[in-house]
GROMACS .gro file of C-alpha atoms in nm:
model
  179
    1UNK     CA    1   2.679   0.635   3.894
    2UNK     CA    2   2.994   0.849   4.064
    3UNK     CA    3   2.914   1.149   3.886
    4UNK     CA    4   2.526   1.126   3.944
    5UNK     CA    5   2.600   1.090   4.331
    6UNK     CA    6   2.853   1.369   4.323
    7UNK     CA    7   2.559   1.600   4.143
    8UNK     CA    8   2.347   1.472   4.448
    9UNK     CA    9   2.563   1.554   4.697
   10UNK     CA   10   2.675   1.900   4.562
   11UNK     CA   11   2.525   2.145   4.839
   12UNK     CA   12   2.428   2.411   4.563
   13UNK     CA   13   2.244   2.137   4.361
   14UNK     CA   14   1.906   2.267   4.221
   15UNK     CA   15   1.797   1.945   4.056
   16UNK     CA   16   1.495   1.804   4.209
   17UNK     CA   17   1.400   1.512   3.984
   18UNK     CA   18   1.589   1.230   3.864
   19UNK     CA   19   1.501   0.967   3.632
   20UNK     CA   20   1.764   0.662   3.530
   21UNK     CA   21   1.484   0.440   3.450
   22UNK     CA   22   1.582   0.132   3.230
   23UNK     CA   23   1.948   0.238   3.250
   24UNK     CA   24   2.078  -0.111   3.321
   25UNK     CA   25   2.186   0.042   3.667
   26UNK     CA   26   2.268  -0.259   3.911
   27UNK     CA   27   2.266  -0.266   4.269
   28UNK     CA   28   2.586  -0.135   4.317
   29UNK     CA   29   2.470   0.176   4.119
   30UNK     CA   30   2.146   0.206   4.313
   31UNK     CA   31   2.344   0.208   4.618
   32UNK     CA   32   2.561   0.499   4.531
   33UNK     CA   33   2.258   0.686   4.450
   34UNK     CA   34   2.047   0.604   4.764
   35UNK     CA   35   2.347   0.703   4.997
   36UNK     CA   36   2.375   1.041   4.796
   37UNK     CA   37   1.999   1.078   4.863
   38UNK     CA   38   2.016   0.998   5.233
   39UNK     CA   39   2.082   1.336   5.363
   40UNK     CA   40   1.998   1.527   5.021
   41UNK     CA   41   1.727   1.816   5.086
   42UNK     CA   42   1.657   1.899   4.723
   43UNK     CA   43   1.556   1.579   4.532
   44UNK     CA   44   1.187   1.535   4.565
   45UNK     CA   45   1.161   1.246   4.288
   46UNK     CA   46   1.361   0.967   4.170
   47UNK     CA   47   1.274   0.707   3.923
   48UNK     CA   48   1.487   0.375   3.893
   49UNK     CA   49   1.221   0.152   3.753
   50UNK     CA   50   1.314  -0.131   3.500
   51UNK     CA   51   1.657  -0.153   3.647
   52UNK     CA   52   1.798  -0.488   3.722
   53UNK     CA   53   1.865  -0.423   4.108
   54UNK     CA   54   1.907  -0.806   4.212
   55UNK     CA   55   2.217  -0.959   4.300
   56UNK     CA   56   2.291  -0.800   4.605
   57UNK     CA   57   2.178  -0.599   4.924
   58UNK     CA   58   2.071  -0.254   4.854
   59UNK     CA   59   2.147  -0.168   5.190
   60UNK     CA   60   2.139   0.217   5.136
   61UNK     CA   61   1.788   0.205   5.013
   62UNK     CA   62   1.654   0.138   5.393
   63UNK     CA   63   1.846   0.411   5.527
   64UNK     CA   64   1.748   0.665   5.232
   65UNK     CA   65   1.380   0.581   5.286
   66UNK     CA   66   1.414   0.608   5.682
   67UNK     CA   67   1.616   0.939   5.703
   68UNK     CA   68   1.547   1.128   5.402
   69UNK     CA   69   1.315   1.428   5.440
   70UNK     CA   70   1.256   1.573   5.095
   71UNK     CA   71   1.205   1.268   4.859
   72UNK     CA   72   0.840   1.268   4.799
   73UNK     CA   73   0.812   1.003   4.492
   74UNK     CA   74   1.007   0.684   4.457
   75UNK     CA   75   0.977   0.456   4.176
   76UNK     CA   76   1.108   0.117   4.189
   77UNK     CA   77   0.882  -0.074   3.958
   78UNK     CA   78   1.022  -0.397   3.766
   79UNK     CA   79   1.370  -0.351   3.940
   80UNK     CA   80   1.367  -0.719   4.072
   81UNK     CA   81   1.417  -0.622   4.428
   82UNK     CA   82   1.283  -0.942   4.588
   83UNK     CA   83   1.129  -1.047   4.916
   84UNK     CA   84   1.417  -0.924   5.113
   85UNK     CA   85   1.424  -0.578   4.996
   86UNK     CA   86   1.059  -0.563   5.083
   87UNK     CA   87   1.133  -0.620   5.429
   88UNK     CA   88   1.402  -0.395   5.433
   89UNK     CA   89   1.157  -0.133   5.300
   90UNK     CA   90   0.897  -0.229   5.528
   91UNK     CA   91   1.136  -0.183   5.832
   92UNK     CA   92   1.216   0.162   5.743
   93UNK     CA   93   0.877   0.287   5.599
   94UNK     CA   94   0.729   0.326   5.928
   95UNK     CA   95   0.992   0.577   5.993
   96UNK     CA   96   0.960   0.798   5.653
   97UNK     CA   97   0.835   1.125   5.726
   98UNK     CA   98   0.851   1.291   5.340
   99UNK     CA   99   0.745   0.990   5.089
  100UNK     CA  100   0.419   1.028   4.936
  101UNK     CA  101   0.428   0.777   4.650
  102UNK     CA  102   0.629   0.462   4.635
  103UNK     CA  103   0.616   0.225   4.322
  104UNK     CA  104   0.718  -0.132   4.385
  105UNK     CA  105   0.533  -0.302   4.101
  106UNK     CA  106   0.659  -0.575   3.957
  107UNK     CA  107   0.929  -0.701   4.185
  108UNK     CA  108   0.826  -1.043   4.337
  109UNK     CA  109   0.812  -0.893   4.686
  110UNK     CA  110   0.590  -1.197   4.739
  111UNK     CA  111   0.400  -1.256   5.083
  112UNK     CA  112   0.664  -1.198   5.320
  113UNK     CA  113   0.802  -0.859   5.168
  114UNK     CA  114   0.460  -0.730   5.090
  115UNK     CA  115   0.322  -0.797   5.450
  116UNK     CA  116   0.631  -0.595   5.601
  117UNK     CA  117   0.541  -0.309   5.371
  118UNK     CA  118   0.173  -0.327   5.409
  119UNK     CA  119   0.196  -0.343   5.826
  120UNK     CA  120   0.432  -0.046   5.799
  121UNK     CA  121   0.137   0.150   5.674
  122UNK     CA  122   0.039   0.139   6.064
  123UNK     CA  123   0.344   0.375   6.130
  124UNK     CA  124   0.375   0.583   5.811
  125UNK     CA  125   0.190   0.946   5.840
  126UNK     CA  126   0.288   1.065   5.486
  127UNK     CA  127   0.237   0.797   5.213
  128UNK     CA  128  -0.063   0.880   4.999
  129UNK     CA  129  -0.008   0.630   4.703
  130UNK     CA  130   0.163   0.251   4.707
  131UNK     CA  131   0.156   0.040   4.424
  132UNK     CA  132   0.233  -0.314   4.460
  133UNK     CA  133   0.093  -0.468   4.178
  134UNK     CA  134   0.211  -0.761   4.006
  135UNK     CA  135   0.450  -0.896   4.301
  136UNK     CA  136   0.305  -1.264   4.366
  137UNK     CA  137   0.082  -1.134   4.632
  138UNK     CA  138  -0.190  -1.377   4.807
  139UNK     CA  139  -0.454  -1.376   5.088
  140UNK     CA  140  -0.146  -1.365   5.349
  141UNK     CA  141  -0.009  -1.050   5.259
  142UNK     CA  142  -0.335  -0.882   5.187
  143UNK     CA  143  -0.402  -0.916   5.571
  144UNK     CA  144  -0.089  -0.694   5.637
  145UNK     CA  145  -0.233  -0.420   5.415
  146UNK     CA  146  -0.577  -0.422   5.584
  147UNK     CA  147  -0.420  -0.408   5.931
  148UNK     CA  148  -0.187  -0.118   5.804
  149UNK     CA  149  -0.452   0.092   5.675
  150UNK     CA  150  -0.687   0.020   5.941
  151UNK     CA  151  -0.449   0.244   6.154
  152UNK     CA  152  -0.346   0.455   5.837
  153UNK     CA  153  -0.524   0.793   5.783
  154UNK     CA  154  -0.317   0.917   5.486
  155UNK     CA  155  -0.323   0.648   5.224
  156UNK     CA  156  -0.554   0.741   4.935
  157UNK     CA  157  -0.424   0.477   4.685
  158UNK     CA  158  -0.327   0.140   4.725
  159UNK     CA  159  -0.254  -0.043   4.414
  160UNK     CA  160  -0.281  -0.434   4.456
  161UNK     CA  161  -0.372  -0.512   4.093
  162UNK     CA  162  -0.228  -0.797   3.891
  163UNK     CA  163  -0.153  -1.032   4.191
  164UNK     CA  164  -0.209  -1.400   4.274
  165UNK     CA  165  -0.591  -1.469   4.287
  166UNK     CA  166  -0.694  -1.300   4.598
  167UNK     CA  167  -1.021  -1.337   4.772
  168UNK     CA  168  -1.078  -0.964   4.867
  169UNK     CA  169  -1.429  -1.074   5.042
  170UNK     CA  170  -1.267  -0.967   5.414
  171UNK     CA  171  -1.156  -0.610   5.228
  172UNK     CA  172  -1.482  -0.471   5.283
  173UNK     CA  173  -1.507  -0.081   5.349
  174UNK     CA  174  -1.658  -0.164   5.689
  175UNK     CA  175  -1.373  -0.372   5.784
  176UNK     CA  176  -1.106  -0.091   5.666
  177UNK     CA  177  -1.307   0.198   5.825
  178UNK     CA  178  -1.413   0.024   6.187
  179UNK     CA  179  -1.121   0.202   6.376
   0.00000   0.00000   0.00000
């Protein structure tokens, strides 16, 4: 991971896509990557999907999401992130000014983490696609997405598929578009 981080740090780096999915990267390796990406202006797509990032805080993820101005696609599906990382992502996503696609499927964000991500949509002005499928989300978290979507004018795709049984009766188009 040190070599990959050094590549990202290089000023003359032209690599704009990094896919290290399913590479047995841990939360420590992920922190190296996110720390390197924090001020990177070249990399546009990163896929860390199917790596077990559980076992510790990914503190540099929040900083990367908050401050990076070039990263447009971040794939973190099936990384075992959990609700605390969902809360961190929710706090930083509202300040992001570049991310267009965020894939968080299959991470057990549960209601607390998912609610925070949903509410961040109120402040985020760039995200076009958000995938929070397979995260054990119930009606309680869906409410956060409804509140976020009502104020968000950019989001085009919200994937809530394969979650807990949810009564989507309150997700009618008039409810979402009433503001």
